[in-house]
Short mmCIF file of C-alpha atoms in Angstrom, two decimals:
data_model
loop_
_atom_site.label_atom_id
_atom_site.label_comp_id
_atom_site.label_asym_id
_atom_site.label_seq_id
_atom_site.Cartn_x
_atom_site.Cartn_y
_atom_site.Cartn_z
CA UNK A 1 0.00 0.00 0.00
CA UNK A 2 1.78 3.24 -1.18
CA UNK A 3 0.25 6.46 0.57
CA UNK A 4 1.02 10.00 0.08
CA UNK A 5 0.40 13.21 0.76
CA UNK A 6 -1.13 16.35 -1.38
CA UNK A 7 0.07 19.82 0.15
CA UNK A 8 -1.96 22.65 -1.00
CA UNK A 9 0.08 26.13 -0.21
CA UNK A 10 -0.90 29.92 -1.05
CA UNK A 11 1.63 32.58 0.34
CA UNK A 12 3.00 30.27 2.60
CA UNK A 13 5.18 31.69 5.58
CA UNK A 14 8.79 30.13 6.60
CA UNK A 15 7.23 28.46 9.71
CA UNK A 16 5.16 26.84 6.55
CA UNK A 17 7.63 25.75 4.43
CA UNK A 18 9.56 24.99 7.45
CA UNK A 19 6.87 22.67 8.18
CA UNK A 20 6.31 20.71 4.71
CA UNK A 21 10.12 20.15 4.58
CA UNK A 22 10.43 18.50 7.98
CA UNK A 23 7.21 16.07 7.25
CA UNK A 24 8.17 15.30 3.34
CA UNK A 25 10.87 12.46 2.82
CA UNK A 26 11.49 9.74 0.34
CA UNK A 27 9.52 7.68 2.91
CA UNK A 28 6.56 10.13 2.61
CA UNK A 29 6.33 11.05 -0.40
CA UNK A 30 4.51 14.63 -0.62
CA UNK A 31 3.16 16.42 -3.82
CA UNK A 32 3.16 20.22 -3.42
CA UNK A 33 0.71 22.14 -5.30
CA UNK A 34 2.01 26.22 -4.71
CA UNK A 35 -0.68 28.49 -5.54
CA UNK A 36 0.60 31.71 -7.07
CA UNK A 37 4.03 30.53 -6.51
CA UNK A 38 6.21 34.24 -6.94
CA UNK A 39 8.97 33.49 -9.20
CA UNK A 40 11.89 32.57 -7.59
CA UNK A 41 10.04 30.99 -4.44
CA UNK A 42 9.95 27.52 -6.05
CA UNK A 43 13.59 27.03 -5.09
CA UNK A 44 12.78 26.95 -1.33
CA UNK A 45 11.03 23.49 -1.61
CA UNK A 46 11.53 22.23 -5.42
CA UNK A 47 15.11 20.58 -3.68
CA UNK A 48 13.55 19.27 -0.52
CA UNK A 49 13.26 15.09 -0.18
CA UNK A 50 10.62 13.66 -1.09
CA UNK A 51 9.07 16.65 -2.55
CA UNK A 52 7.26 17.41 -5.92
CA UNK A 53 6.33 20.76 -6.17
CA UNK A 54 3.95 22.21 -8.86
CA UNK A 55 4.85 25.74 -8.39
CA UNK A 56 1.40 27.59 -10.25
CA UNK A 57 2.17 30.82 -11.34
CA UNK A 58 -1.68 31.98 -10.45
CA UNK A 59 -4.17 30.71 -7.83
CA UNK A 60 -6.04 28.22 -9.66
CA UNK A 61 -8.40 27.64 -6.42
CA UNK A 62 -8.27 25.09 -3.64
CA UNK A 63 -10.13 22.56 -5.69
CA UNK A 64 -7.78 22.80 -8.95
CA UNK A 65 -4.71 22.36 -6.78
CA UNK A 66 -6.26 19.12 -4.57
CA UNK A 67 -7.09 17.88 -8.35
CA UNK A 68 -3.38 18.57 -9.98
CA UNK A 69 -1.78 17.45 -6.94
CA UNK A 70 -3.84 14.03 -6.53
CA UNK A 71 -3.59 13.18 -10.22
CA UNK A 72 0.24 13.72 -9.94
CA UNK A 73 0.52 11.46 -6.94
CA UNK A 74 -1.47 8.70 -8.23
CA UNK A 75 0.79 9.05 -11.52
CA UNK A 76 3.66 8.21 -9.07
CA UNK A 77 2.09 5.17 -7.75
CA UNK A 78 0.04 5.95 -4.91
CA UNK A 79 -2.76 4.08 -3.51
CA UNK A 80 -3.94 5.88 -1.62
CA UNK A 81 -4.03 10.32 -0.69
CA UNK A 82 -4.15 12.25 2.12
CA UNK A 83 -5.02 15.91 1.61
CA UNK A 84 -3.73 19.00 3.47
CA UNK A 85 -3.53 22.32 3.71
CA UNK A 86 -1.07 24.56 4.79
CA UNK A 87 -3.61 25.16 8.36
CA UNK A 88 -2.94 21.69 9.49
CA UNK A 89 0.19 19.50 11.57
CA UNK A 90 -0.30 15.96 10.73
CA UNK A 91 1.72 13.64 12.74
CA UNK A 92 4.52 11.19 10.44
CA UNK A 93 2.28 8.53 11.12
CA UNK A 94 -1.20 10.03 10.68
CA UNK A 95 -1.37 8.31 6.97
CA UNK A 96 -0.76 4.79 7.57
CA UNK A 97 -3.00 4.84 11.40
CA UNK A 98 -5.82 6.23 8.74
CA UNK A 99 -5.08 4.00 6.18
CA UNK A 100 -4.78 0.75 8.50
CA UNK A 101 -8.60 1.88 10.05
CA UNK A 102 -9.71 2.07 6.60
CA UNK A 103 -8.93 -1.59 6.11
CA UNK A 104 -10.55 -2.35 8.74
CA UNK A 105 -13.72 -1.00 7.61
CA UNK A 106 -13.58 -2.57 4.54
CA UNK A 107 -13.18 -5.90 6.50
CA UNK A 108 -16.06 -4.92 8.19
CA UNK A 109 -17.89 -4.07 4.72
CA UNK A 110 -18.26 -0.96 4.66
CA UNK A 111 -16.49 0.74 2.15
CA UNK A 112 -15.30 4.36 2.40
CA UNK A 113 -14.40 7.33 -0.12
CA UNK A 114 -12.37 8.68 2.57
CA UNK A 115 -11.40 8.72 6.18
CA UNK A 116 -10.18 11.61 8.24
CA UNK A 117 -8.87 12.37 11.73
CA UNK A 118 -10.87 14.11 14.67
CA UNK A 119 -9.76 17.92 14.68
CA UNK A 120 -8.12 19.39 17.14
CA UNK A 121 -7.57 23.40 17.93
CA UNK A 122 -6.41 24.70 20.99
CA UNK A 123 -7.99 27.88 19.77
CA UNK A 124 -11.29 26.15 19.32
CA UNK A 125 -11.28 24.88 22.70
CA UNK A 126 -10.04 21.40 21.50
CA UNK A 127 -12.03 19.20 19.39
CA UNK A 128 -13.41 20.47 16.35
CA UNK A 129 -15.46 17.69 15.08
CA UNK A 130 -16.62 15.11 17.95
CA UNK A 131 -15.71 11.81 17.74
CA UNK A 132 -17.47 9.34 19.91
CA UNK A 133 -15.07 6.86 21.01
CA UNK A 134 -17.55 4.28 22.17
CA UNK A 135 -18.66 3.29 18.50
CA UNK A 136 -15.02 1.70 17.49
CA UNK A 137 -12.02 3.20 15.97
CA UNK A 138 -14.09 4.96 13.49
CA UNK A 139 -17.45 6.28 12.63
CA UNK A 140 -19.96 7.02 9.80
CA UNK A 141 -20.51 10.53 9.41
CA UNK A 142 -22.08 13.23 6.47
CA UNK A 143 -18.45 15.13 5.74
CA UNK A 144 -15.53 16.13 6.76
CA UNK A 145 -13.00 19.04 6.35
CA UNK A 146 -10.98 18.14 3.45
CA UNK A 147 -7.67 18.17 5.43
CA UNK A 148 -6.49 15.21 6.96
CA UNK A 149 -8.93 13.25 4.44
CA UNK A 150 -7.54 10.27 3.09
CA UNK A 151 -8.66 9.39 0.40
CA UNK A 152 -8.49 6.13 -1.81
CA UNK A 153 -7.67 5.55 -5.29
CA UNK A 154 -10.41 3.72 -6.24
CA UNK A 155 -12.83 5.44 -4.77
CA UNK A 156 -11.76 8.84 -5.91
CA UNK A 157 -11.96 7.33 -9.38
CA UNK A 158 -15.71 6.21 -8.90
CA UNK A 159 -16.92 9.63 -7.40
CA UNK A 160 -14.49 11.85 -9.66
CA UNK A 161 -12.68 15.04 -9.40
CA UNK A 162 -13.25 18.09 -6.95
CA UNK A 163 -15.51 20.37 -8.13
CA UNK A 164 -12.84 23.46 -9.23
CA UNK A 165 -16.16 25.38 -10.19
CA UNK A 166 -16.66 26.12 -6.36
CA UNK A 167 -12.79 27.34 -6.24
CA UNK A 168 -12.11 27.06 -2.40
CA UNK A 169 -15.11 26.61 -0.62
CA UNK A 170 -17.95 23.84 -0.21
CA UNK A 171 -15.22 21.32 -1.75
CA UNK A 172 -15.23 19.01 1.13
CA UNK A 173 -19.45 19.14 1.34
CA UNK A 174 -19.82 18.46 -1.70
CA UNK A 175 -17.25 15.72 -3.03
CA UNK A 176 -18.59 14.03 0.17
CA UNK A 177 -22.22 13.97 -0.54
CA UNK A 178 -21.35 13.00 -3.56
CA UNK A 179 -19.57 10.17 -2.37
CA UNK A 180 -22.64 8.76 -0.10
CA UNK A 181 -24.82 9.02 -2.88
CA UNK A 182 -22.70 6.37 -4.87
CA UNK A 183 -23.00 4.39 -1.97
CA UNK A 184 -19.52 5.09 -0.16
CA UNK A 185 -19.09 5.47 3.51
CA UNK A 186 -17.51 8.82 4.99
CA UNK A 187 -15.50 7.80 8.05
CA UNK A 188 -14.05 9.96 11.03
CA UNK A 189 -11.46 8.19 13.21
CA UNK A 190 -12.29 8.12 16.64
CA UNK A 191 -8.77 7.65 18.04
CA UNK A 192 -6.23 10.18 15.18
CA UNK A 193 -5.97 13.19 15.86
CA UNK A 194 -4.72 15.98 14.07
CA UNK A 195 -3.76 19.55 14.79
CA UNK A 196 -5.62 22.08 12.56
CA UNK A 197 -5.45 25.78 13.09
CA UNK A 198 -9.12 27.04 11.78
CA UNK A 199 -8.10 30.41 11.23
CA UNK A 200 -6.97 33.65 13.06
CA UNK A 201 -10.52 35.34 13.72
CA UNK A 202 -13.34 33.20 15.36
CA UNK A 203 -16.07 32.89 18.14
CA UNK A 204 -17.17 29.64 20.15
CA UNK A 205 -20.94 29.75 19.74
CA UNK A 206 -22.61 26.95 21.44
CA UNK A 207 -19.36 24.25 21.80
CA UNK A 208 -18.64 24.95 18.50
CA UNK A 209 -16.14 27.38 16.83
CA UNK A 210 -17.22 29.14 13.81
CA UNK A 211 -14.19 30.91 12.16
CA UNK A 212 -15.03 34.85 10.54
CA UNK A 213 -13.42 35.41 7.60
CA UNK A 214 -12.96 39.12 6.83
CA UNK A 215 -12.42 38.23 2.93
CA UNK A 216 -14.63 39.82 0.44
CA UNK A 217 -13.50 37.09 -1.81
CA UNK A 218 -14.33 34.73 0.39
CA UNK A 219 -17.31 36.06 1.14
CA UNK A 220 -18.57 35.75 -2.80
CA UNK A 221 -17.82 32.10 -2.62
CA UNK A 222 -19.10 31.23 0.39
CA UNK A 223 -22.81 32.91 -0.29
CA UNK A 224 -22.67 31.69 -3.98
CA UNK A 225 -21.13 28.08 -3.19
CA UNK A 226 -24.12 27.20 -0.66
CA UNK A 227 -26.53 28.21 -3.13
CA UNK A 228 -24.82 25.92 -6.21
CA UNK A 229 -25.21 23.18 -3.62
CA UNK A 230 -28.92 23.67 -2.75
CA UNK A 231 -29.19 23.07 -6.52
CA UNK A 232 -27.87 19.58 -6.49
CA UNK A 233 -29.75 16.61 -6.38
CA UNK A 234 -27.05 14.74 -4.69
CA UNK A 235 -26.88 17.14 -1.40
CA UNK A 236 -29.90 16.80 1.24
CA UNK A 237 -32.28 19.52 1.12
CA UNK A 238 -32.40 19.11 4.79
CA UNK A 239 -28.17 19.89 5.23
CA UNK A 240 -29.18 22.64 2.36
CA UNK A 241 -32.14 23.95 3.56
CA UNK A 242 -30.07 24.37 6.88
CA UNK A 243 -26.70 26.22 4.99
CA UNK A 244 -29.25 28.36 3.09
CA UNK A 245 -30.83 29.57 6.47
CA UNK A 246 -27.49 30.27 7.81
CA UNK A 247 -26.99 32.95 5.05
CA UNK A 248 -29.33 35.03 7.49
CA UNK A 249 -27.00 36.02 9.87
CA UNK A 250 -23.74 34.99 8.13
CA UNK A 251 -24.14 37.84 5.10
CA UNK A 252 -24.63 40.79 8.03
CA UNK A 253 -21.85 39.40 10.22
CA UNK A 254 -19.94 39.51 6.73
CA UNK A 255 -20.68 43.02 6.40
CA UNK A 256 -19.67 44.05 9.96
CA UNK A 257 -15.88 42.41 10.18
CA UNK A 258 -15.50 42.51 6.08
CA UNK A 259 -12.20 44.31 5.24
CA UNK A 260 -14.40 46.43 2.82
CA UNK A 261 -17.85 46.44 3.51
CA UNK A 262 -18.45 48.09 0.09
CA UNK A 263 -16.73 45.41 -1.93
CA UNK A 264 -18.27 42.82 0.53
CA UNK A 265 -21.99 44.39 -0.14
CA UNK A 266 -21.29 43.62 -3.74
CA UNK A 267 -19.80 40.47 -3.95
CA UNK A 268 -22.62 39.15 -1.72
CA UNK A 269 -25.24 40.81 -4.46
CA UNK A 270 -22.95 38.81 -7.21
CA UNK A 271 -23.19 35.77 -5.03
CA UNK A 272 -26.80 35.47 -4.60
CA UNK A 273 -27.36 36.26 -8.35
CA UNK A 274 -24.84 34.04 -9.80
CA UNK A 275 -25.44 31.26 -7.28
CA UNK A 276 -29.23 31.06 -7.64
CA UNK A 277 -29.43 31.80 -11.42
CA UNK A 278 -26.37 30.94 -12.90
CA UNK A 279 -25.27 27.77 -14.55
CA UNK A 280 -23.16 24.86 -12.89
CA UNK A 281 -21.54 22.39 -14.31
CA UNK A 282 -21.21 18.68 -13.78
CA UNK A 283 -19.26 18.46 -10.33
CA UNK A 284 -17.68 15.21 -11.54
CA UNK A 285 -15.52 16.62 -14.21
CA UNK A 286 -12.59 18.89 -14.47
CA UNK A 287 -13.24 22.22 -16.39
#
C-alpha cells in the first residue's frame, strides 16, 4: 500500500515551508501544489526530499490544486491520498494509522471514499469535530474538512474530481455527498488526531467554533457556493435547507468584520445572483 500526501500552499510563511520540509521524505512522499508561486520561491522546496512541487504561477483555487496534486501522486504510484492544507500538523504517522482503520472497515464491509482524523484546535477549545469513542475506531458521518482526508484511489476514481467550479469553498461538502450518494461510507477516526489551526478570527458559539473570515472574496464564494449546492440533487435539502438559512445572519456578520464592507456588499449581491441563477456544471468533471 503506497500512501502519500497532497500539500496545497498559497503565500505560505517560513514556519510553513519549514513545516512541509520537515514532514516530506522519500519515505513520505509529498506532492506540493504552490498556488501563485512568486517566481523565484519555487527554489525553497523544489530541492527538498521527497518533494514534488507544482509551483502555479496563479491561484487556480483550492479545488484545482487538490485535483493537480492528486492526479500527480497517483501518476507516481500511490494508492492511496491524504489531503492538506497549509492550516494543518499531521503527525509522520497520521497516513498509515488512517489507512490501517480504513482496512478495517472494509473488513467490516463498509467501504469508504475517505477517512479523516478528529480535529483538534487549541484555539477552538479542542475538538473540532466530535468523535465518539464508544462506536469503534471509526465512525460514519455526512463530511468532513478536506484536510487530513484520506482518500483512496479507487474510490476517488468512482466519485471523480473536486468540483474546481466552487474554487475554495464547499469542496469538502460536496465531493462528500457525492460520495454517499454512490454508496460510499464517509469515516471519522475516533482515536487520530490531528492539529488544525481554523483560522486567526473566530467565536465559540454553542461548543462549537465558527471561524469569521474578513475576505470579500471569500465572502462571494461562500454565499454563492451554498446556493450551487442547494441546486444539487445529490446534497440533502435538509443539510441545504439548513446552509441556506445560515446565510441570514452569516451575510450581516460579513458586512460588519468585512475588510471592505463596500466590496463585501457587492460580492454578496454577485453571489446570490450568480449562485441562484447561474449555470453549474457537472461536479464530476474537471473544467
Amino acid at each position: 500500500m503506497r500512501l502519500f500526501s497532497v500539500v496545497v500552499l498559497y503565500h505560505p510563511d517560513q514556519e510553513v515551508l519549514d513545516f512541509v520540509k520537515s514532514y516530506a521524505s522519500d519515505q513520505n512522499p509529498t506532492v506540493v501544489v504552490w498556488n501563485e508561486c512568486a517566481e523565484g520561491d519555487a527554489g525553497k522546496l523544489s530541492s527538498a526530499a521527497g518533494v514534488a512541487l507544482h509551483a502555479m504561477p496563479s491561484n487556480v483555487g483550492l479545488a484545482s490544486a487538490l485535483n493537480i496534486g492528486i492526479a500527480d501522486a497517483f501518476t507516481r504510484g500511490a494508492d492511496r491520498v491524504m489531503l492538506l492544507d497549509q492550516d494543518s500538523r499531521p503527525g509522520l504517522d497520521i497516513a498509515r494509522w488512517l489507512s490501517e482503520i480504513a482496512d478495517d472497515a472494509a473488513r467490516d464491509d463498509v467501504h469508504p471514499a475517505l477517512i479523516g482524523p478528529t480535529l483538534n484546535d487549541e484555539k477552538a477549545g479542542g475538538v473540532v469535530n466530535f468523535a465518539d469513542a464508544s462506536v469503534g475506531e471509526y465512525q460514519n458521518v455526512q463530511r468532513l474538512a478536506t484536510s487530513g482526508s484520506l482518500i483512496d484511489r479507487s474510490a476517488y476514481e468512482a466519485v471523480g474530481p473536486m468540483w474546481e467550479d466552487l474554487f475554495i469553498d464547499c469542496i469538502d461538502h460536496e465531493w462528500c455527498y457525492r460520495a454517499r450518494d454512490k454508496g460510499l461510507a464517509i469515516l471519522q477516526a475516533t482515536t487520530v488526531t490531528m492539529n488544525h489551526n481554523m483560522g486567526d478570527a473566530g467565536i465559540n458559539f454553542l461548543g462549537r467554533y465558527k471561524p469569521i473570515h474578513r475576505s470579500p472574496v471569500r465572502h462571494y464564494y461562500i454565499v454563492r457556493n451554498t446556493l450551487w449546492l442547494a441546486r444539487l440533487n445529490h446534497v440533502p435539502k435538509a443539510f441545504s435547507l439548513t446552509q441556506v438559512a445560515k446565510l441570514a445572519y452569516r451575510i450581516p456578520v460579513y458586512l460588519v468584520v468585512s475588510s471592505s464592507t463596500r466590496t463585501t456588499a457587492l460580492n454578496v449581491g454577485r453571489a446570490i445572483c450568480h449562485g441562484l441563477f447561474g449555470s453549474i456544471s457537472d461536479p464530476g468533471q474537471n473544467r
